[in-house]
CSV table of C-alpha atoms and ligand atoms in Angstrom, one decimal:
chain,number,residue,atom,x,y,z
A,19,MET,CA,9.7,-14.8,56.4
A,20,THR,CA,10.6,-15.6,52.5
A,21,ALA,CA,8.5,-18.6,51.2
A,22,ARG,CA,9.8,-21.8,49.8
A,23,ILE,CA,9.1,-22.0,45.9
A,24,LEU,CA,7.1,-24.7,44.9
A,25,ASP,CA,8.2,-25.7,41.7
A,26,GLY,CA,5.8,-27.0,39.6
A,27,LYS,CA,7.7,-27.2,36.3
A,28,ALA,CA,10.4,-29.6,37.8
A,29,ILE,CA,7.9,-31.8,39.1
A,30,ALA,CA,5.5,-31.7,36.3
A,31,ASN,CA,8.8,-32.8,34.3
A,32,ALA,CA,9.3,-35.7,36.8
A,33,ILE,CA,6.0,-37.1,36.5
A,34,ARG,CA,6.3,-36.6,32.4
A,35,GLN,CA,9.4,-38.7,32.5
A,36,GLU,CA,7.8,-41.3,35.0
A,37,ILE,CA,4.6,-41.3,32.4
A,38,SER,CA,7.3,-41.9,29.3
A,39,VAL,CA,8.5,-45.2,31.1
A,40,GLU,CA,5.0,-46.7,31.6
A,41,VAL,CA,4.3,-45.5,27.8
A,42,SER,CA,7.7,-47.5,26.4
A,43,THR,CA,5.9,-50.2,28.6
A,44,PHE,CA,2.5,-50.0,27.2
A,45,ARG,CA,3.7,-50.0,23.9
A,46,GLU,CA,5.7,-52.9,24.3
A,47,LYS,CA,2.9,-55.0,25.9
A,48,PHE,CA,0.0,-53.6,23.1
A,49,SER,CA,2.1,-52.7,20.1
A,50,THR,CA,0.3,-49.6,19.9
A,51,SER,CA,0.3,-46.1,21.9
A,52,PRO,CA,-2.1,-44.3,23.6
A,53,LYS,CA,-4.0,-41.7,21.6
A,54,LEU,CA,-5.4,-38.4,22.6
A,55,VAL,CA,-7.7,-36.5,20.0
A,56,ALA,CA,-8.2,-32.8,21.0
A,57,VAL,CA,-11.3,-31.1,19.4
A,58,LEU,CA,-10.8,-27.4,18.8
A,59,VAL,CA,-13.4,-25.4,17.7
A,60,GLY,CA,-13.1,-21.8,16.3
A,61,GLU,CA,-9.6,-19.3,16.1
A,62,ASP,CA,-9.3,-18.3,19.5
A,63,PRO,CA,-5.7,-17.6,20.2
A,64,ALA,CA,-5.4,-18.8,23.5
A,65,SER,CA,-7.1,-22.1,22.8
A,66,GLN,CA,-4.7,-22.6,19.8
A,67,VAL,CA,-1.5,-22.0,21.9
A,68,TYR,CA,-3.1,-24.4,24.9
A,69,VAL,CA,-3.7,-27.4,22.2
A,70,ARG,CA,-0.5,-27.1,20.5
A,71,ASN,CA,1.1,-27.3,24.1
A,72,LYS,CA,-0.8,-30.5,25.0
A,73,GLU,CA,0.2,-32.1,21.3
A,74,ILE,CA,3.9,-31.3,22.1
A,75,ALA,CA,3.7,-32.9,25.5
A,76,CYS,CA,1.8,-35.8,23.8
A,77,GLN,CA,4.9,-36.0,21.2
A,78,LYS,CA,7.6,-35.6,24.4
A,79,SER,CA,6.2,-38.9,26.4
A,80,GLY,CA,5.4,-41.0,23.5
A,81,ILE,CA,1.8,-40.5,23.5
A,82,GLU,CA,0.5,-40.2,19.9
A,83,SER,CA,-2.0,-36.8,19.5
A,84,ASP,CA,-3.8,-35.6,16.6
A,85,ILE,CA,-6.0,-31.9,16.7
A,86,ARG,CA,-9.2,-32.1,15.0
A,87,ARG,CA,-10.2,-28.8,13.9
A,88,LEU,CA,-13.3,-27.2,13.0
A,89,SER,CA,-14.6,-23.9,12.2
A,90,ALA,CA,-16.0,-21.5,14.3
A,91,THR,CA,-19.4,-21.6,12.5
A,92,THR,CA,-19.3,-25.4,13.7
A,93,THR,CA,-23.1,-26.1,15.0
A,94,THR,CA,-23.7,-28.2,18.1
A,95,GLU,CA,-25.2,-31.2,16.0
A,96,GLU,CA,-22.1,-30.8,13.9
A,97,LEU,CA,-19.8,-31.2,17.1
A,98,LEU,CA,-21.6,-34.0,18.6
A,99,ALA,CA,-21.4,-36.0,15.2
A,100,ALA,CA,-17.5,-35.6,15.2
A,101,LEU,CA,-17.8,-37.0,19.0
A,102,ASP,CA,-19.6,-39.6,18.3
A,103,ALA,CA,-17.3,-40.6,15.6
A,104,LEU,CA,-14.6,-40.1,17.8
A,105,ASN,CA,-15.9,-42.2,20.9
A,106,ALA,CA,-16.6,-44.9,18.5
A,107,ASP,CA,-13.1,-45.0,17.1
A,108,SER,CA,-11.1,-47.8,19.3
A,109,SER,CA,-8.0,-46.4,18.0
A,110,VAL,CA,-8.8,-43.0,20.2
A,111,HIS,CA,-8.5,-43.8,23.8
A,112,GLY,CA,-8.7,-39.9,24.8
A,113,ILE,CA,-10.9,-37.3,23.9
A,114,LEU,CA,-10.8,-33.5,24.8
A,115,VAL,CA,-12.9,-30.5,24.0
A,116,GLN,CA,-10.7,-27.4,24.3
A,117,LEU,CA,-12.9,-24.7,25.8
A,118,PRO,CA,-14.1,-22.1,25.6
A,119,LEU,CA,-16.4,-23.1,23.1
A,120,PRO,CA,-18.3,-20.5,20.7
A,121,ASP,CA,-21.2,-19.2,22.4
A,122,ILE,CA,-23.5,-20.4,19.9
A,123,ILE,CA,-22.9,-24.2,21.0
A,124,ASP,CA,-24.3,-25.8,23.8
A,125,ALA,CA,-20.9,-26.5,25.5
A,126,ARG,CA,-23.2,-29.0,28.3
A,127,ARG,CA,-24.7,-31.3,25.5
A,128,VAL,CA,-21.3,-31.3,24.1
A,129,LEU,CA,-19.0,-32.0,27.2
A,130,ASP,CA,-21.9,-34.5,28.2
A,131,ARG,CA,-21.8,-36.7,24.7
A,132,ILE,CA,-17.9,-37.7,25.3
A,133,ASP,CA,-17.6,-41.4,26.0
A,134,PRO,CA,-16.8,-41.1,29.9
A,135,LYS,CA,-14.4,-43.5,29.3
A,136,LYS,CA,-12.1,-41.5,27.1
A,137,ASP,CA,-13.0,-38.5,29.2
A,138,VAL,CA,-9.6,-37.4,29.9
A,139,ASP,CA,-10.8,-33.9,31.6
A,140,ALA,CA,-12.8,-35.8,33.9
A,141,PHE,CA,-15.6,-33.5,33.3
A,142,SER,CA,-18.4,-35.8,32.2
A,143,PRO,CA,-21.1,-36.2,35.0
A,144,GLU,CA,-20.2,-40.3,35.7
A,145,ASN,CA,-16.4,-39.3,35.9
A,146,VAL,CA,-17.4,-36.5,38.5
A,147,GLY,CA,-19.8,-38.4,40.5
A,148,LEU,CA,-17.1,-41.5,40.6
A,149,MET,CA,-14.6,-38.9,42.0
A,150,PHE,CA,-17.1,-37.4,44.5
A,151,GLN,CA,-17.6,-41.3,45.7
A,152,GLY,CA,-14.0,-41.6,46.2
A,153,ARG,CA,-13.5,-44.3,43.4
A,154,PRO,CA,-12.1,-42.3,40.5
A,155,ARG,CA,-11.7,-43.2,37.1
A,156,PHE,CA,-9.8,-40.1,36.0
A,157,LEU,CA,-9.2,-37.3,38.2
A,158,PRO,CA,-9.6,-33.7,37.0
A,159,CYS,CA,-6.0,-32.4,35.6
A,160,THR,CA,-5.7,-29.2,37.4
A,161,PRO,CA,-6.8,-30.3,40.6
A,162,HIS,CA,-5.1,-33.7,40.7
A,163,GLY,CA,-2.1,-31.7,39.6
A,164,VAL,CA,-2.3,-29.5,42.8
A,165,MET,CA,-2.6,-32.6,45.0
A,166,GLN,CA,0.7,-33.9,43.4
A,167,LEU,CA,2.3,-31.2,43.8
A,168,LEU,CA,1.8,-30.5,47.5
A,169,ASP,CA,2.5,-34.1,48.3
A,170,ARG,CA,5.7,-34.2,46.1
A,171,CYS,CA,6.7,-31.3,47.6
A,172,GLU,CA,6.0,-33.4,51.2
A,173,ILE,CA,3.1,-31.2,52.0
A,174,ALA,CA,0.6,-33.4,53.8
A,175,ILE,CA,-2.8,-32.2,54.4
A,176,GLN,CA,-4.5,-34.2,56.4
A,177,GLY,CA,-6.0,-32.9,59.2
A,178,LYS,CA,-5.3,-29.5,58.3
A,179,GLU,CA,-7.7,-26.6,57.6
A,180,VAL,CA,-7.6,-26.0,53.4
A,181,VAL,CA,-9.3,-23.1,52.4
A,182,VAL,CA,-10.4,-23.3,48.4
A,183,VAL,CA,-11.2,-19.9,46.7
A,184,GLY,CA,-13.3,-20.6,43.8
A,185,ARG,CA,-16.0,-22.8,43.2
A,186,SER,CA,-16.1,-23.8,39.5
A,187,ASP,CA,-16.8,-27.1,38.1
A,188,ILE,CA,-13.2,-27.5,36.9
A,189,VAL,CA,-11.2,-26.4,39.4
A,190,GLY,CA,-12.9,-25.1,43.0
A,191,LYS,CA,-15.4,-27.6,43.3
A,192,PRO,CA,-12.8,-30.8,42.6
A,193,LEU,CA,-10.1,-29.4,44.7
A,194,VAL,CA,-12.8,-29.4,47.7
A,195,SER,CA,-13.8,-33.1,46.7
A,196,LEU,CA,-10.3,-34.1,46.7
A,197,CYS,CA,-9.1,-32.4,49.8
A,198,LEU,CA,-12.1,-34.2,51.3
A,199,GLN,CA,-11.5,-37.9,50.6
A,200,LYS,CA,-10.4,-40.1,52.8
A,201,ASN,CA,-7.5,-41.1,50.5
A,202,GLY,CA,-6.2,-39.0,48.0
A,203,PRO,CA,-4.4,-39.7,44.9
A,204,ARG,CA,-1.0,-40.0,46.8
A,205,GLY,CA,-2.3,-41.5,50.0
A,206,PRO,CA,-4.4,-40.7,53.0
A,207,SER,CA,-1.9,-37.9,53.9
A,208,ASN,CA,-2.7,-36.1,50.6
A,209,ALA,CA,-6.7,-36.2,51.5
A,210,ASN,CA,-8.5,-35.9,54.8
A,211,ALA,CA,-8.2,-32.3,55.1
A,212,THR,CA,-10.9,-29.9,56.8
A,213,VAL,CA,-12.1,-27.9,53.9
A,214,THR,CA,-13.8,-24.6,53.3
A,215,CYS,CA,-15.1,-23.5,50.1
A,216,CYS,CA,-15.6,-19.5,49.5
A,217,HIS,CA,-16.6,-17.8,46.4
A,218,SER,CA,-17.9,-14.3,45.2
A,219,GLN,CA,-21.0,-14.1,47.7
A,220,THR,CA,-18.7,-15.3,50.6
A,221,HIS,CA,-18.8,-12.7,53.6
A,222,GLU,CA,-15.9,-11.5,55.3
A,223,LEU,CA,-13.5,-13.5,52.7
A,224,ALA,CA,-10.5,-12.4,54.6
A,225,GLN,CA,-11.2,-13.6,57.5
A,226,ILE,CA,-11.7,-17.1,56.3
A,227,THR,CA,-8.6,-17.4,54.5
A,228,ARG,CA,-6.2,-15.9,57.2
A,229,ARG,CA,-7.4,-19.4,58.7
A,230,ALA,CA,-6.2,-21.2,55.8
A,231,ASP,CA,-3.2,-23.5,56.5
A,232,ILE,CA,-3.1,-24.6,52.9
A,233,LEU,CA,-4.8,-21.8,51.0
A,234,LEU,CA,-5.9,-22.7,47.3
A,235,VAL,CA,-6.6,-19.8,45.1
A,236,ALA,CA,-8.8,-20.1,41.6
A,237,ILE,CA,-10.8,-16.9,40.8
A,238,GLY,CA,-9.1,-15.9,37.7
A,239,LYS,CA,-8.5,-12.0,39.1
A,240,PRO,CA,-5.0,-10.9,38.8
A,241,ASN,CA,-3.0,-10.6,41.9
A,242,TRP,CA,-6.1,-10.7,44.2
A,243,VAL,CA,-5.1,-12.4,47.1
A,244,THR,CA,-2.7,-9.9,49.0
A,245,ALA,CA,-0.5,-10.5,52.3
A,246,SER,CA,-3.3,-9.4,54.8
A,247,MET,CA,-5.2,-12.6,53.8
A,248,VAL,CA,-2.8,-15.3,54.6
A,249,LYS,CA,-2.0,-16.7,57.5
A,250,PRO,CA,1.9,-16.1,58.7
A,251,GLY,CA,3.4,-19.8,57.7
A,252,ALA,CA,0.5,-20.8,55.4
A,253,VAL,CA,1.1,-22.7,52.2
A,254,VAL,CA,-0.2,-21.1,49.2
A,255,VAL,CA,-1.3,-22.6,46.1
A,256,ASP,CA,-2.0,-20.1,43.2
A,257,ILE,CA,-3.7,-21.8,40.2
A,258,GLY,CA,-4.8,-18.7,38.5
A,259,ILE,CA,-3.5,-17.8,35.3
A,260,ASN,CA,-4.1,-13.9,34.0
A,261,ARG,CA,-2.7,-12.1,31.3
A,262,LEU,CA,-1.3,-8.4,32.3
A,263,GLY,CA,0.0,-7.0,29.4
A,264,ASP,CA,2.7,-9.3,28.2
A,265,ARG,CA,3.1,-11.0,31.7
A,266,LEU,CA,1.4,-14.0,33.1
A,267,VAL,CA,0.5,-13.5,36.5
A,268,GLY,CA,-1.5,-15.5,39.1
A,269,ASP,CA,-4.7,-14.8,41.3
A,270,VAL,CA,-2.1,-14.3,44.2
A,271,ASP,CA,-0.1,-11.3,44.8
A,272,PHE,CA,3.2,-13.1,45.0
A,273,ASP,CA,5.6,-10.3,46.2
A,274,SER,CA,3.4,-9.6,49.2
A,275,VAL,CA,2.2,-13.1,49.9
A,276,SER,CA,5.7,-14.8,49.2
A,277,GLN,CA,6.8,-12.4,52.5
A,278,VAL,CA,4.5,-14.3,55.0
A,279,ALA,CA,3.7,-17.8,53.3
A,280,SER,CA,6.0,-20.7,54.2
A,281,ALA,CA,5.8,-22.1,50.9
A,282,ILE,CA,4.2,-20.8,47.4
A,283,THR,CA,3.8,-21.5,43.8
A,284,PRO,CA,4.5,-18.8,41.5
A,285,VAL,CA,2.9,-18.2,38.0
A,286,PRO,CA,4.2,-19.3,35.2
A,287,GLY,CA,6.0,-22.4,36.5
A,288,GLY,CA,3.3,-23.3,39.0
A,289,VAL,CA,0.4,-25.4,38.9
A,290,GLY,CA,0.1,-24.9,34.9
A,291,PRO,CA,2.9,-27.4,33.8
A,292,LEU,CA,1.1,-29.9,36.3
A,293,THR,CA,-1.9,-29.6,34.5
A,294,ILE,CA,-0.7,-31.0,31.3
A,295,ALA,CA,1.3,-33.6,33.3
A,296,MET,CA,-1.8,-35.2,34.7
A,297,LEU,CA,-3.6,-34.9,31.3
A,298,LEU,CA,-1.0,-37.2,29.7
A,299,GLU,CA,-1.6,-39.4,33.0
A,300,ASN,CA,-5.2,-39.9,32.1
A,301,THR,CA,-4.8,-40.3,28.3
A,302,LEU,CA,-2.1,-43.2,29.5
A,303,ARG,CA,-4.6,-44.7,31.9
A,304,ALA,CA,-7.6,-44.4,29.5
A,305,ALA,CA,-5.5,-46.1,27.1
A,306,GLU,CA,-4.9,-48.9,29.7
A,307,GLN,CA,-8.0,-49.4,31.0
A,308,GLN,CA,-9.6,-49.8,27.2
A,309,LEU,CA,-6.9,-52.5,25.8
A,310,SER,CA,-6.6,-54.1,29.2
A,311,SER,CA,-10.2,-55.2,29.7
A,312,PRO,CA,-12.4,-54.0,26.8
A,313,SER,CA,-15.0,-56.4,27.1
A,314,LYS,CA,-15.9,-54.6,30.7
A,315,LEU,CA,-16.0,-50.9,29.0
B,575,NDP,P1,-14.1,-19.5,36.8
B,575,NDP,O1,-14.3,-18.3,36.3
B,575,NDP,O2,-15.0,-20.6,36.6
B,575,NDP,O3,-14.6,-19.3,38.5
B,575,NDP,C1,-13.9,-18.4,39.4
B,575,NDP,C2,-14.5,-18.5,40.8
B,575,NDP,O4,-13.9,-17.6,41.3
B,575,NDP,C3,-16.1,-18.6,40.6
B,575,NDP,O5,-16.6,-19.7,41.7
B,575,NDP,C4,-16.2,-17.6,41.4
B,575,NDP,O6,-17.1,-17.3,42.3
B,575,NDP,C5,-14.8,-17.0,42.1
B,575,NDP,N1,-14.6,-15.5,42.5
B,575,NDP,C6,-14.3,-14.6,41.3
B,575,NDP,N2,-14.6,-13.7,42.0
B,575,NDP,C7,-14.5,-13.9,43.4
B,575,NDP,C8,-14.0,-13.1,44.6
B,575,NDP,N3,-13.7,-11.4,44.7
B,575,NDP,N4,-14.0,-13.6,45.6
B,575,NDP,C9,-14.3,-14.7,45.7
B,575,NDP,N5,-14.6,-15.8,44.8
B,575,NDP,C10,-14.2,-15.0,43.6
B,575,NDP,O7,-12.6,-19.7,36.9
B,575,NDP,P2,-11.7,-21.1,36.6
B,575,NDP,O8,-12.1,-21.7,37.8
B,575,NDP,O9,-12.1,-22.1,35.4
B,575,NDP,O10,-10.5,-20.6,37.0
B,575,NDP,C11,-9.6,-19.8,37.9
B,575,NDP,C12,-8.5,-19.4,37.4
B,575,NDP,O11,-7.6,-20.4,37.5
B,575,NDP,C13,-8.0,-18.7,36.0
B,575,NDP,O12,-7.1,-17.9,36.1
B,575,NDP,C14,-7.7,-19.6,35.3
B,575,NDP,O13,-7.2,-19.1,34.3
B,575,NDP,C15,-7.0,-20.5,35.9
B,575,NDP,N6,-6.8,-21.8,35.6
B,575,NDP,C16,-5.5,-22.1,35.7
B,575,NDP,C17,-5.1,-23.8,35.1
B,575,NDP,C18,-3.9,-24.0,35.3
B,575,NDP,O14,-3.8,-25.0,34.5
B,575,NDP,N7,-3.3,-23.7,36.1
B,575,NDP,C19,-6.5,-24.5,35.0
B,575,NDP,C20,-7.5,-23.6,34.7
B,575,NDP,C21,-7.8,-22.6,35.2
B,575,NDP,P3,-18.8,-17.5,41.8
B,575,NDP,O15,-19.1,-19.0,41.7
B,575,NDP,O16,-19.8,-16.9,43.1
B,575,NDP,O17,-19.2,-16.6,40.4
């Protein structure tokens, strides 16, 4: 079997096109643009690239964006003060702090300080809680991108056995939550799975991954999932992004697994582009919520 390739780049482009149209309508209605501010602390080269890519994506969709650059010696208190100013600025609808932060900064305090109504990464306890209860304000970008990808490729997860490998707060845990809900971002067929979550302490991991109809992998280890860990005909979504020399590879060994799976995401060109598309969506939704009913916010 040679797997169907799930083209995340094409799907992300379609979503970005839809968002551009909605942004135009928003601008006509409110005479302003949605605005995202990304806070970047220090000089980490990968973070610089990620933030720049987000800025370009915003510009292409008609979303205003700004990068607030702070030195690597910024203290937690200084960063909190910068966030307070952004929280209070009504022209800013979405705020994200690019991770990782330098070790001297208390990342938990910083992320908790972003106004949940402007928390377009959806990392705040309030937004995580709302998502877990099935009444999300925003969905975290990468897990939401996975759900969009599956549904737009006409892969229903309802009633299926989904195995998530990885339990980070950013990817693994929210994916578990989304797959488990009664209703998904794209309807009930985009939810209602039977979900198992694996991590570094899981015993006999391959026995569990081989049960999966849909295998979602986010562990940060290059080419780690091999064909022998995958049920023939399974759908495999590779969320990992790892640098191997001058190449980017996923957590799944694409060459071997694509011979067993029925469908698979490539890296690059799979989930990555969807993450940015969902950030644009959250920024637009944040702006709509803040301008439509400011008194309730
Ligand atoms: P983390 O390092 O925060 O989490 C990794 C998870 O994988 C942990 O839960 C860990 O278990 C688990 N794990 C590690 N090794 C094993 C193993 N051998 N067997 C089973 N489980 C294991 O990573 P992230 O979730 O932040 O990111 C995961 C990957 O996704 C990375 O490659 C990252 O670059 C990529 N990523 C891609 C994005 C995109 O836009 N496509 C966005 C965000 C991340 P334990 O909890 O026990 O330590």
